[in-house]
mmCIF file of C-alpha atoms in Angstrom:
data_model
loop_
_atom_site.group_PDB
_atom_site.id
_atom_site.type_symbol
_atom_site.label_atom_id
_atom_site.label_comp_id
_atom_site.label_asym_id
_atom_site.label_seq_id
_atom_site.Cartn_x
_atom_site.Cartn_y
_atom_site.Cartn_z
ATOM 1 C CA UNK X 23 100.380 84.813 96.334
ATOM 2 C CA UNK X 24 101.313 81.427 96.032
ATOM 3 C CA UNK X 25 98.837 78.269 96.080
ATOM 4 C CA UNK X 26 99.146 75.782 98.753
ATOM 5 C CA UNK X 27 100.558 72.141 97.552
ATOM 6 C CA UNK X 28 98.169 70.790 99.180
ATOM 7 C CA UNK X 29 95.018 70.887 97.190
ATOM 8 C CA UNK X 30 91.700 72.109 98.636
ATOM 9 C CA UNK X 31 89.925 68.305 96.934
ATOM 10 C CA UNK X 32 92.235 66.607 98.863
ATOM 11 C CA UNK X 33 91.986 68.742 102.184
ATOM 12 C CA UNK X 34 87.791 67.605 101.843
ATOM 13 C CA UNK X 35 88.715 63.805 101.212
ATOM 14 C CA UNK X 36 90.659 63.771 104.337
ATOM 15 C CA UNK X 37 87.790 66.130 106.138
ATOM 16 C CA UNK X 38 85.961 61.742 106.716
ATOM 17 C CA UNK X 39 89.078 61.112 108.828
ATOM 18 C CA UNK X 40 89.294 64.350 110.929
ATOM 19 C CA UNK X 41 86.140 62.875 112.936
ATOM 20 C CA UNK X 42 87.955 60.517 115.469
ATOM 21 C CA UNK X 43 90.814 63.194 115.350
ATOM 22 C CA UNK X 44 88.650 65.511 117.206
ATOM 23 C CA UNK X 45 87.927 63.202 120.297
ATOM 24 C CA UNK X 46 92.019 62.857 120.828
ATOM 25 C CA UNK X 47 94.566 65.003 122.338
ATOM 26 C CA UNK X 48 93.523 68.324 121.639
ATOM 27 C CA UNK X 49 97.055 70.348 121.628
ATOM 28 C CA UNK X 50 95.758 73.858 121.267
ATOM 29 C CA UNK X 51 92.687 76.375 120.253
ATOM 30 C CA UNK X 52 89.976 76.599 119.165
ATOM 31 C CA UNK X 53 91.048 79.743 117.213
ATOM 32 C CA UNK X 54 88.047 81.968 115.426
ATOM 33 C CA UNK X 55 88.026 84.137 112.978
ATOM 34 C CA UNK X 56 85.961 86.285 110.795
ATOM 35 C CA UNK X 57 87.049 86.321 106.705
ATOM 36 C CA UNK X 58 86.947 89.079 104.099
ATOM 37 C CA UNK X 59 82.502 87.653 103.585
ATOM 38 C CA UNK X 60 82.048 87.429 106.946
ATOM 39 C CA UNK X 61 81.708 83.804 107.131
ATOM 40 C CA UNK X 62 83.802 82.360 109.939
ATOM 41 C CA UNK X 63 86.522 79.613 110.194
ATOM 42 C CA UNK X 64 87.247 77.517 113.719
ATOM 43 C CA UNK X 65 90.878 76.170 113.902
ATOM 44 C CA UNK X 66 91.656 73.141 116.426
ATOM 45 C CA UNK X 67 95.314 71.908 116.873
ATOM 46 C CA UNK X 68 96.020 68.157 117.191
ATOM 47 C CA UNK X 69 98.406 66.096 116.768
ATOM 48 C CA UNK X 70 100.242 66.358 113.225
ATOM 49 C CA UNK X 71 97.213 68.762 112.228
ATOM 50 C CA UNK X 72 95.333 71.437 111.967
ATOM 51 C CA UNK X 73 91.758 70.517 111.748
ATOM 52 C CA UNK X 74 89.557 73.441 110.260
ATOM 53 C CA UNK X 75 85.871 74.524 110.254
ATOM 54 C CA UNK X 76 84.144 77.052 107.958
ATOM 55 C CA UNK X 77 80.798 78.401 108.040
ATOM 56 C CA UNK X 78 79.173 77.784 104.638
ATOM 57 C CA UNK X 79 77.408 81.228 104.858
ATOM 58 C CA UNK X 80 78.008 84.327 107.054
ATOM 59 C CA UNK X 81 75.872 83.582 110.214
ATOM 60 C CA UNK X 82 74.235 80.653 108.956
ATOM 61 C CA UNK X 83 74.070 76.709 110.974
ATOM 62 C CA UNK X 84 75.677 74.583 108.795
ATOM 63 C CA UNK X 85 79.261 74.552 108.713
ATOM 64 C CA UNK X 86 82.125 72.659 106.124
ATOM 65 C CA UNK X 87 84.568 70.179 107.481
ATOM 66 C CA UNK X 88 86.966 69.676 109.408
ATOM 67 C CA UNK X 89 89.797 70.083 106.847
ATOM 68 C CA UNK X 90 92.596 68.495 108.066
ATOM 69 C CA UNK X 91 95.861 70.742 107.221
ATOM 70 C CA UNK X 92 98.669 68.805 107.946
ATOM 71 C CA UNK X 93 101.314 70.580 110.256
ATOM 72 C CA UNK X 94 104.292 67.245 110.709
ATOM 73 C CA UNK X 95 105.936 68.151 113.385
ATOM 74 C CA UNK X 96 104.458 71.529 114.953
ATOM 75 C CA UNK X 97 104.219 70.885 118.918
ATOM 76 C CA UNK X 98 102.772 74.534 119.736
ATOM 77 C CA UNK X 99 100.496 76.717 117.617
ATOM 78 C CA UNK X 100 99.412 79.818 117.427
ATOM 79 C CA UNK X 101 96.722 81.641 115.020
ATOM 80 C CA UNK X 102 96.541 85.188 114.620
ATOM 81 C CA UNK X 103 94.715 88.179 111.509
ATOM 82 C CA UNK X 104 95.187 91.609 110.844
ATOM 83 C CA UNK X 105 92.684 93.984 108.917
ATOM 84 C CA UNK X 106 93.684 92.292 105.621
ATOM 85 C CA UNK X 107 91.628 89.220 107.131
ATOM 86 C CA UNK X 108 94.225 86.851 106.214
ATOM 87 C CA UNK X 109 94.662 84.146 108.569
ATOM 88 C CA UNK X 110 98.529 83.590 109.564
ATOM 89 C CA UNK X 111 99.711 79.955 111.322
ATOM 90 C CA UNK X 112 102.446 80.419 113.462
ATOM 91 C CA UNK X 113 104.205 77.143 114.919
ATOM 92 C CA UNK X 114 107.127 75.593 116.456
ATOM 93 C CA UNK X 115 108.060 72.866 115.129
ATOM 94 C CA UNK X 116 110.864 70.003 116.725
ATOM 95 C CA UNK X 117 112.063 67.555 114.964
ATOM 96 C CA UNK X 118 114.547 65.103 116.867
ATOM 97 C CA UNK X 119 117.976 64.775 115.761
ATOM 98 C CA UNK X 120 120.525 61.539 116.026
ATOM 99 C CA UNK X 121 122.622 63.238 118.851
ATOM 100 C CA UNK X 122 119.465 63.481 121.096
ATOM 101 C CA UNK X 123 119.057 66.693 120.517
ATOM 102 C CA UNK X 124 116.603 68.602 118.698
ATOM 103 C CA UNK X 125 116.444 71.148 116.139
ATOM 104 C CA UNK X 126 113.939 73.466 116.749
ATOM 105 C CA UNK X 127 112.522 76.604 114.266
ATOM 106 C CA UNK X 128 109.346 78.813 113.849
ATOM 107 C CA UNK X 129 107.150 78.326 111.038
ATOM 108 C CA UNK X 130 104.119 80.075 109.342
ATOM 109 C CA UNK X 131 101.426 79.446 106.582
ATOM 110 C CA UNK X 132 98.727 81.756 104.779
ATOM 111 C CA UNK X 133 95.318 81.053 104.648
ATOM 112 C CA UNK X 134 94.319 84.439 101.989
ATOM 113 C CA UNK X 135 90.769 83.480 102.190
ATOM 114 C CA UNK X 136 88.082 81.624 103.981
ATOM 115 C CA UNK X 137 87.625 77.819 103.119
ATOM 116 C CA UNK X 138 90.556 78.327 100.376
ATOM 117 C CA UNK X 139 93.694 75.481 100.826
ATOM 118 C CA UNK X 140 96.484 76.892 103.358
ATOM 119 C CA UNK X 141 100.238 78.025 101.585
ATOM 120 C CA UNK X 142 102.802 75.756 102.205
ATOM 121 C CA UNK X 143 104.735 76.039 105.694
ATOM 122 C CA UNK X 144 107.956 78.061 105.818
ATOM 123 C CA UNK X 145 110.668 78.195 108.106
ATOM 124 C CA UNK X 146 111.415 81.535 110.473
ATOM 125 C CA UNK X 147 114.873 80.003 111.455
ATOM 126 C CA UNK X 148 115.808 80.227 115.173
ATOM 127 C CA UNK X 149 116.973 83.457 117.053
ATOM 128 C CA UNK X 150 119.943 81.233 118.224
ATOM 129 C CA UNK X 151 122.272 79.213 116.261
ATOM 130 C CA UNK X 152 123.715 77.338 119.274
ATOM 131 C CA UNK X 153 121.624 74.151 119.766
ATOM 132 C CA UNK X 154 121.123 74.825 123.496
ATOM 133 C CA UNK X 155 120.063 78.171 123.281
ATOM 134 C CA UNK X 156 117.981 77.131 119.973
ATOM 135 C CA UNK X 157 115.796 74.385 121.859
ATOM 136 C CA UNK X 158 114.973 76.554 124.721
ATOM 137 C CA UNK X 159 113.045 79.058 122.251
ATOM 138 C CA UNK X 160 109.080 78.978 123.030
ATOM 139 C CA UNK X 161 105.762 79.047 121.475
ATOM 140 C CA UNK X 162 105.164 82.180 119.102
ATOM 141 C CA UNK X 163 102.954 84.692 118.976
ATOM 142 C CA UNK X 164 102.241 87.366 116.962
ATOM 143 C CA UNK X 165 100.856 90.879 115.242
ATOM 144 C CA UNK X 166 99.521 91.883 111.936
ATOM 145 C CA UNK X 167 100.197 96.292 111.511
ATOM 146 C CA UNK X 168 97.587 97.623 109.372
ATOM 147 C CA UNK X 169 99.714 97.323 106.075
ATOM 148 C CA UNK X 170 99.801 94.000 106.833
ATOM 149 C CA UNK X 171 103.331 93.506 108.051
ATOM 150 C CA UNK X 172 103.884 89.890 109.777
ATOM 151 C CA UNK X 173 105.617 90.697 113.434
ATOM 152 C CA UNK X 174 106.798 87.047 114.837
ATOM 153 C CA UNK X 175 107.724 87.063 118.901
ATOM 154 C CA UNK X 176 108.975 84.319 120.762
ATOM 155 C CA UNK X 177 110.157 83.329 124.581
ATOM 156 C CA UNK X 178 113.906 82.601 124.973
ATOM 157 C CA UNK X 179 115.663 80.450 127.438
ATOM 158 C CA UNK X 180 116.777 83.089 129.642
ATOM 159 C CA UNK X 181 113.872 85.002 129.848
ATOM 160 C CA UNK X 182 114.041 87.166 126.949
ATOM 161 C CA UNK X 183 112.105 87.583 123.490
ATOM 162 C CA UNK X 184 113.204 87.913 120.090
ATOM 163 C CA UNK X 185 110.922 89.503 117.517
ATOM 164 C CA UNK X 186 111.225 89.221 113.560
ATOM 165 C CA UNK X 187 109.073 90.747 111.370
ATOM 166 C CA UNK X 188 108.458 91.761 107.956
ATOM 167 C CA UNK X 189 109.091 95.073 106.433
ATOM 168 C CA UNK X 190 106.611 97.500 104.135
ATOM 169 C CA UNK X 191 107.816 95.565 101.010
ATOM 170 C CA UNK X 192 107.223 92.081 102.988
ATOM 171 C CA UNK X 193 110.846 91.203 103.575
ATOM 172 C CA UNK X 194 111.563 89.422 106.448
ATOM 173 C CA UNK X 195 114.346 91.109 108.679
ATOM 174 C CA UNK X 196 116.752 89.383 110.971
ATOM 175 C CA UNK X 197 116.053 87.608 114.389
ATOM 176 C CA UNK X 198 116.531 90.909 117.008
ATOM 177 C CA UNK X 199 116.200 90.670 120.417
ATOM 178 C CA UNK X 200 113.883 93.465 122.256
ATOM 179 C CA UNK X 201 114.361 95.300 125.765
ATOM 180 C CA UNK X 202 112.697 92.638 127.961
ATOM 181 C CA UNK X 203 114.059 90.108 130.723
ATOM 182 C CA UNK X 204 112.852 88.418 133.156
ATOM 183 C CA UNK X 205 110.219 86.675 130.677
ATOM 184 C CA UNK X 206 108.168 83.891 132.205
ATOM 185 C CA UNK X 207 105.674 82.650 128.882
ATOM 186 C CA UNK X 208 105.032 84.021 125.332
ATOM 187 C CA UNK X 209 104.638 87.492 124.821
ATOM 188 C CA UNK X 210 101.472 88.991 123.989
ATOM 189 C CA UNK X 211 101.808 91.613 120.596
ATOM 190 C CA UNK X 212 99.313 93.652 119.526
ATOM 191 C CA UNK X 213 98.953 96.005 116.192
ATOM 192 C CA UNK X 214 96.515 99.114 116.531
ATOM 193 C CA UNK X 215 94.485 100.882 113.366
ATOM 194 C CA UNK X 216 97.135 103.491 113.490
ATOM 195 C CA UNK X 217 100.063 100.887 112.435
ATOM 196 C CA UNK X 218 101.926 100.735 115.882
ATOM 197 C CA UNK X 219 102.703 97.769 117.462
ATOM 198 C CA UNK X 220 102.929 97.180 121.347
ATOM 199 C CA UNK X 221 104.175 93.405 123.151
ATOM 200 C CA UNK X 222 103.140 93.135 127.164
ATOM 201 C CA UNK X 223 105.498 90.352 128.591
ATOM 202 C CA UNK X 224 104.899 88.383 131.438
ATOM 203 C CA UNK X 225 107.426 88.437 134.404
ATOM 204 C CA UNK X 226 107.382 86.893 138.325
ATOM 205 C CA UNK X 227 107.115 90.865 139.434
ATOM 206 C CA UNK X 228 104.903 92.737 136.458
ATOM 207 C CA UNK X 229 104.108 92.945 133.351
ATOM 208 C CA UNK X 230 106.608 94.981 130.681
ATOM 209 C CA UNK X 231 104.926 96.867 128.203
ATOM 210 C CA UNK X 232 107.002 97.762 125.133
ATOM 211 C CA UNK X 233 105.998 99.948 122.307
ATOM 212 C CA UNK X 234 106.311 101.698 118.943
ATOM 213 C CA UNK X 235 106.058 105.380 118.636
ATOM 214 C CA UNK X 236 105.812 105.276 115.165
ATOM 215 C CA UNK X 237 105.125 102.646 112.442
ATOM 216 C CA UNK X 238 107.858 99.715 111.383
ATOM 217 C CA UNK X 239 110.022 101.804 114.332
ATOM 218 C CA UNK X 240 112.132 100.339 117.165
ATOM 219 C CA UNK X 241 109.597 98.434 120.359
ATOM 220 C CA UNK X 242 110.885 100.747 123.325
ATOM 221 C CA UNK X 243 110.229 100.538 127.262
ATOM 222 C CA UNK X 244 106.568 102.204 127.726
ATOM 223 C CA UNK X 245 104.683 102.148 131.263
ATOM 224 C CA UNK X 246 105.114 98.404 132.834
ATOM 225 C CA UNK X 247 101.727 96.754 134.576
ATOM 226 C CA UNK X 248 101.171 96.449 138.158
ATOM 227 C CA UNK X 249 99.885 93.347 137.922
ATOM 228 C CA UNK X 250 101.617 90.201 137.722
ATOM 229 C CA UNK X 251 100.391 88.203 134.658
ATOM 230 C CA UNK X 252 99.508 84.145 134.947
ATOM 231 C CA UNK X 253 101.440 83.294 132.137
ATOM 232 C CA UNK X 254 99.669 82.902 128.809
ATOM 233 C CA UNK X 255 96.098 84.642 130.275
ATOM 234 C CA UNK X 256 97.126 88.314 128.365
ATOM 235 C CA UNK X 257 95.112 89.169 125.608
ATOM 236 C CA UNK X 258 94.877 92.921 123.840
ATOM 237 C CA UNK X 259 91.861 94.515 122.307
ATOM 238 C CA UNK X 260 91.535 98.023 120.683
ATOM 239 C CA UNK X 261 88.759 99.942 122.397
ATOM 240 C CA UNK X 262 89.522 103.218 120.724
ATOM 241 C CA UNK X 263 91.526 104.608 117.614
ATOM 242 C CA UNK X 264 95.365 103.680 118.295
ATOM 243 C CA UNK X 265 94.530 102.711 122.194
ATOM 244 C CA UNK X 266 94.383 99.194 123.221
ATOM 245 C CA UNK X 267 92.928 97.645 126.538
ATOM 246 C CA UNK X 268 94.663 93.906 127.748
ATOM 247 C CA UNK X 269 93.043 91.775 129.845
ATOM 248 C CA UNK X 270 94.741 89.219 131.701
ATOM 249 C CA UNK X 271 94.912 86.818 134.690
ATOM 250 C CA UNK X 272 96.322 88.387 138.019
ATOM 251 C CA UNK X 273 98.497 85.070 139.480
ATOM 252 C CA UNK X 274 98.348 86.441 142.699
ATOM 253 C CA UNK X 275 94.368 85.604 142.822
ATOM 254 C CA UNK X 276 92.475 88.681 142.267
ATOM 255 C CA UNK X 277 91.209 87.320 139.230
ATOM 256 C CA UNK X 278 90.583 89.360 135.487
ATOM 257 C CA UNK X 279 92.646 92.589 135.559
ATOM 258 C CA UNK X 280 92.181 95.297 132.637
ATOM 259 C CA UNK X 281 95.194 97.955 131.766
ATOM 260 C CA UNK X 282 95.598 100.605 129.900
ATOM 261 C CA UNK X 283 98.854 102.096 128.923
ATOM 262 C CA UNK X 284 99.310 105.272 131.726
ATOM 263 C CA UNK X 285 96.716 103.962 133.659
ATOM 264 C CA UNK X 286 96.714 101.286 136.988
ATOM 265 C CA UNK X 287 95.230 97.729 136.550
ATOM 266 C CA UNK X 288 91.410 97.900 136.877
ATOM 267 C CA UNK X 289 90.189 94.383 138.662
ATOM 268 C CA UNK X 290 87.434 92.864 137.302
ATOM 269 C CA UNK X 291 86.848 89.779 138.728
ATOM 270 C CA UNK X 292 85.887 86.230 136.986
ATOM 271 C CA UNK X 293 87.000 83.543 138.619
ATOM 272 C CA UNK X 294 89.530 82.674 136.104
ATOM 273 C CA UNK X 295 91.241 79.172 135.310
ATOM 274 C CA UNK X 296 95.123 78.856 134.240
ATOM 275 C CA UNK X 297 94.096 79.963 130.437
ATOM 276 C CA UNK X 298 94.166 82.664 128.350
ATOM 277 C CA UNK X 299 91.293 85.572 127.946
ATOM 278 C CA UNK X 300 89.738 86.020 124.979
ATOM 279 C CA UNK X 301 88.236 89.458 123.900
ATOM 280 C CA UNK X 302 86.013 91.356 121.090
ATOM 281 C CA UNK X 303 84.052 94.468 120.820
ATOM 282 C CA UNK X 304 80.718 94.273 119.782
ATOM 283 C CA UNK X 305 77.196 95.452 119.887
ATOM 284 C CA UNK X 306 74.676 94.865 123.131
ATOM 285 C CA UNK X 307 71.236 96.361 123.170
ATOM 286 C CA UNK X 308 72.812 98.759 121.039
ATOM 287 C CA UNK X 309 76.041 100.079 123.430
ATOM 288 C CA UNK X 310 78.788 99.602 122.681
ATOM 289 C CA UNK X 311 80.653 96.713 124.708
ATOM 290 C CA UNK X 312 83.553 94.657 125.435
ATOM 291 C CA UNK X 313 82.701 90.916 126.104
ATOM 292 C CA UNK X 314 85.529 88.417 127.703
ATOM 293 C CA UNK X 315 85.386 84.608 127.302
ATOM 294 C CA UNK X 316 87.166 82.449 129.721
ATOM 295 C CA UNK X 317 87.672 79.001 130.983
ATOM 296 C CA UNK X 318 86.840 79.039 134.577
ATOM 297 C CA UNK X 319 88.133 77.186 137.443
ATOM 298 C CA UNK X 320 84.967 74.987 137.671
ATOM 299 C CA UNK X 321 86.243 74.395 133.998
ATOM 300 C CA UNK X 322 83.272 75.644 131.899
ATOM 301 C CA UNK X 323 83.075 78.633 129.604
ATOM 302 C CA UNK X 324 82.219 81.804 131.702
ATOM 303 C CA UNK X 325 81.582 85.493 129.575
ATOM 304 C CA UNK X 326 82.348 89.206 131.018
ATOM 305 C CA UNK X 327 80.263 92.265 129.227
ATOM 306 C CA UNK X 328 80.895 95.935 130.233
ATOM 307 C CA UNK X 329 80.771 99.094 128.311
ATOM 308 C CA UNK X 330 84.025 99.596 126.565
ATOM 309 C CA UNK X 331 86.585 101.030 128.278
ATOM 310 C CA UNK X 332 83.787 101.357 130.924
ATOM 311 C CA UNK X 333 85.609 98.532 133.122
ATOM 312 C CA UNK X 334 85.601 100.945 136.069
ATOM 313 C CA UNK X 335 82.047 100.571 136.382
ATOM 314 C CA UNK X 336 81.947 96.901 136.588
ATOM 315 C CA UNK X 337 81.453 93.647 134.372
ATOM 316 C CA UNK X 338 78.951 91.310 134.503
ATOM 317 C CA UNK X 339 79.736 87.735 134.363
ATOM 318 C CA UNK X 340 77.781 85.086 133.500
ATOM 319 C CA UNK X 341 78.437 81.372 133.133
ATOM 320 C CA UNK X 342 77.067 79.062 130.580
ATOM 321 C CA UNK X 343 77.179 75.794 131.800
ATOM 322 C CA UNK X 344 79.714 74.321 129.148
ATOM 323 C CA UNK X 345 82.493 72.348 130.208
ATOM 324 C CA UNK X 346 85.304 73.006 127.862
ATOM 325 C CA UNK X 347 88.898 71.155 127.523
ATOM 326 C CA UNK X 348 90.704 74.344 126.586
ATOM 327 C CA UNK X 349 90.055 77.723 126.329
ATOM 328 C CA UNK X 350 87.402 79.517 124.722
ATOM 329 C CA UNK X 351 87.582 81.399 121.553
ATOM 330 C CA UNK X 352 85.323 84.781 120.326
ATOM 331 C CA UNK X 353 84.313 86.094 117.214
ATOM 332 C CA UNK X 354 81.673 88.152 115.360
ATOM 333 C CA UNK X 355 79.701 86.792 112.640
ATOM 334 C CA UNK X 356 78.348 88.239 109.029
ATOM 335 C CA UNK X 357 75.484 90.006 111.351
ATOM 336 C CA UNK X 358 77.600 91.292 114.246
ATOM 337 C CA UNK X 359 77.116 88.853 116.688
ATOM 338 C CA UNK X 360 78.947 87.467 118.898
ATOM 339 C CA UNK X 361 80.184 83.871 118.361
ATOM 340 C CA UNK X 362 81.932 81.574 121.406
ATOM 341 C CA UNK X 363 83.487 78.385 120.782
ATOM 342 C CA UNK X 364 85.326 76.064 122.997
ATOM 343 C CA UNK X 365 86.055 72.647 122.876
ATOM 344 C CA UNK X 366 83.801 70.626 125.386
ATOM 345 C CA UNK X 367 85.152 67.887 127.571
ATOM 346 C CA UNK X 368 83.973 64.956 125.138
ATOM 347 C CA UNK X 369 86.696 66.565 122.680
ATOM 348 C CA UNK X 370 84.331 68.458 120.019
ATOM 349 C CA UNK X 371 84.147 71.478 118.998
ATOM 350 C CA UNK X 372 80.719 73.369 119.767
ATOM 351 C CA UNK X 373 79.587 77.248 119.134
ATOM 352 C CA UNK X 374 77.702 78.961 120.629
ATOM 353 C CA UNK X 375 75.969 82.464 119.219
ATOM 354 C CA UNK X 376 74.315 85.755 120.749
ATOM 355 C CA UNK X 377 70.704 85.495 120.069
ATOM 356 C CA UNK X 378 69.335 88.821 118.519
ATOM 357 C CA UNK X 379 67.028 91.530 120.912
ATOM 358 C CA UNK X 380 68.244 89.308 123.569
ATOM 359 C CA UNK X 381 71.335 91.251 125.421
ATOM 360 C CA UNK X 382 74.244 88.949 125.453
ATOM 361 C CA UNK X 383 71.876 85.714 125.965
ATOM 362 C CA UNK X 384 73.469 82.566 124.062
ATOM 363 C CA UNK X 385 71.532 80.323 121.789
ATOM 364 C CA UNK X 386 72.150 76.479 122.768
ATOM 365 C CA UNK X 387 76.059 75.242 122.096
ATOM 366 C CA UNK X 388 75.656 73.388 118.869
ATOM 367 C CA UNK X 389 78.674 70.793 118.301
ATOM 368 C CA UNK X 390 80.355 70.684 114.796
#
């Protein structure tokens, strides 16, 4: 693997000027994610940057930073991590040209292992070469298959998405456009244990659901959603070997719906806001449960918990009183708990963690 050129001294000696970047424009995240030790990093995007946390020991108080990782140019961000633990930056970056056009192309940078320096940022290209087509390409998102192949998905113009990925040998393959239209936001993709890879994508009517029936194969037509999805609210989880559960935002106001491929929408409530849902598995008085994270509408941080894949049966919601700018992120930590952070209204980032014995009770938010 290659080492960043930016080195991890000079990413601390920038960490004293990160401070006033966290009360500006916050442009995306947080992000949070669990490394190979189980310590656990917090990624914020602002402007020109990508300001980084990281816990200086698995479940502990104190945490490093922010880094600041520069990212010139990158409008939208996304951060995603596979089995491997790696964390993979995906962005879109613009740069304005002399014509008054733009040239827009995805980009992505490593992070191999938790507080190590980020790998330099490398282009994806476009899935047009035609500068109107080009500009009209959306934020990314992405997958991470079990072998640790890269899958890359973006919105296009007229409402489709284009998908590259990387092979078994982790060669990048062409720009190819999958068997979706009607697109409305980013797609959501999703890797299971098993190696296959699924993308639910957004449209005014439903929600298509596209799938691999075997591993590095074609993404075919599976069952589409009855529910129409709030564009960028989908997120998937898997809640058993090779099956995974999304959650998203119904936009015709019956609030958190869960969906299983096969299966109809299950409503959950919630009360959502406009943003995405986060999800994680994870221990609760000893069952095994599903917990959801959300911005509200009254625009604080509001957590689901119901037995997984037990959604039938009801989820609890609670609120937590913390105002938040964005949406909410989830993790677990080094001892399996769960971990919720969110940036509050004054523009920092806070955590909060699940206090042991005590259900799915919170500790106070502490801010970084």
């Amino acid at each position: 693997m290659r080492s960043a050129p930016l080195r991890e001294s000079k990413q601390r000696n920038e960490s004293a000027t990160a401070d006033a970047a966290t009360l500006a424009d916050v442009h995306g995240g947080p992000w949070l994610l669990t490394g190979h030790d189980g310590r656990l990093t917090a990624y914020v995007h602002t402007e020109g940057a990508v300001l980084r946390w990281t816990e200086t020991a698995p479940g502990g108080r104190r945490w490093d930073g922010p880094d600041v990782l520069p990212a010139k140019g990158i409008t939208e961000l996304t951060v995603v991590q596979g089995q491997n633990r790696y964390a993979h930056l995906l962005g879109r970056r613009v740069r304005p040209r002399a014509d008054g056009w733009s040239n827009v192309d995805i980009m992505y940078a490593t992070q191999y292992q938790t507080g190590r320096p980020l790998t330099q940022w490398r282009s994806l290209g476009n899935p047009f070469k035609e500068i109107a087509q080009a500009v009209e390409v959306g934020v990314p998102a992405g997958a991470v298959t079990s072998d640790g192949a890269l899958y890359v998905c973006v919105p296009t113009g007229p409402g489709g998405v284009a998908l590259r990925r990387e092979d078994k040998r982790g060669q990048w393959q062409p720009w190819s456009q999958l068997q979706a239209a009607g697109g409305t936001d980013a797609p959501a993709p999703a890797a299971t244990s098993s190696g296959l890879v699924e993308v639910l994508v957004p449209t005014r009517t439903a929600a298509l659901h596209l799938q691999q029936t075997e591993p590095g194969g074609a993404l075919v037509r599976g069952y589409d959603v009855g529910a129409i999805p709030l564009p960028g609210s989908a997120t998937a989880l898997e809640t058993a070997p090779g099956r995974l559960t999304y959650y998203l935002t119904d936009a015709r106001g019956t609030g958190v719906v869960a969906f299983r491929a096969g299966n109809w929408p299950v409503p959950l409530g919630g009360n959502p806001g406009d943003g995405r849902i986060a999800a994680l598995r994870t221990t609760v008085d000893g069952y095994d449960c599903t917990v959801l994270a959300l911005r509200g509408v009254d625009g604080t941080v509001n957590l689901g918990v119901c037995p997984t894949e037990g959604e039938q049966g009801g989820v609890w919601w609670t609120g937590t009183g913390m105002r938040c700018a964005g949406d909410p992120a989830l993790a677990v930590d080094g001892y399996g708990r769960a971990v919720v952070a969110a940036v509050g209204s004054d523009g920092r980032l806070a955590v909060a963690r699940q206090q042991d014995g005590q259900g799915l009770a919170l500790s106070d938010w502490r801010p970084m």
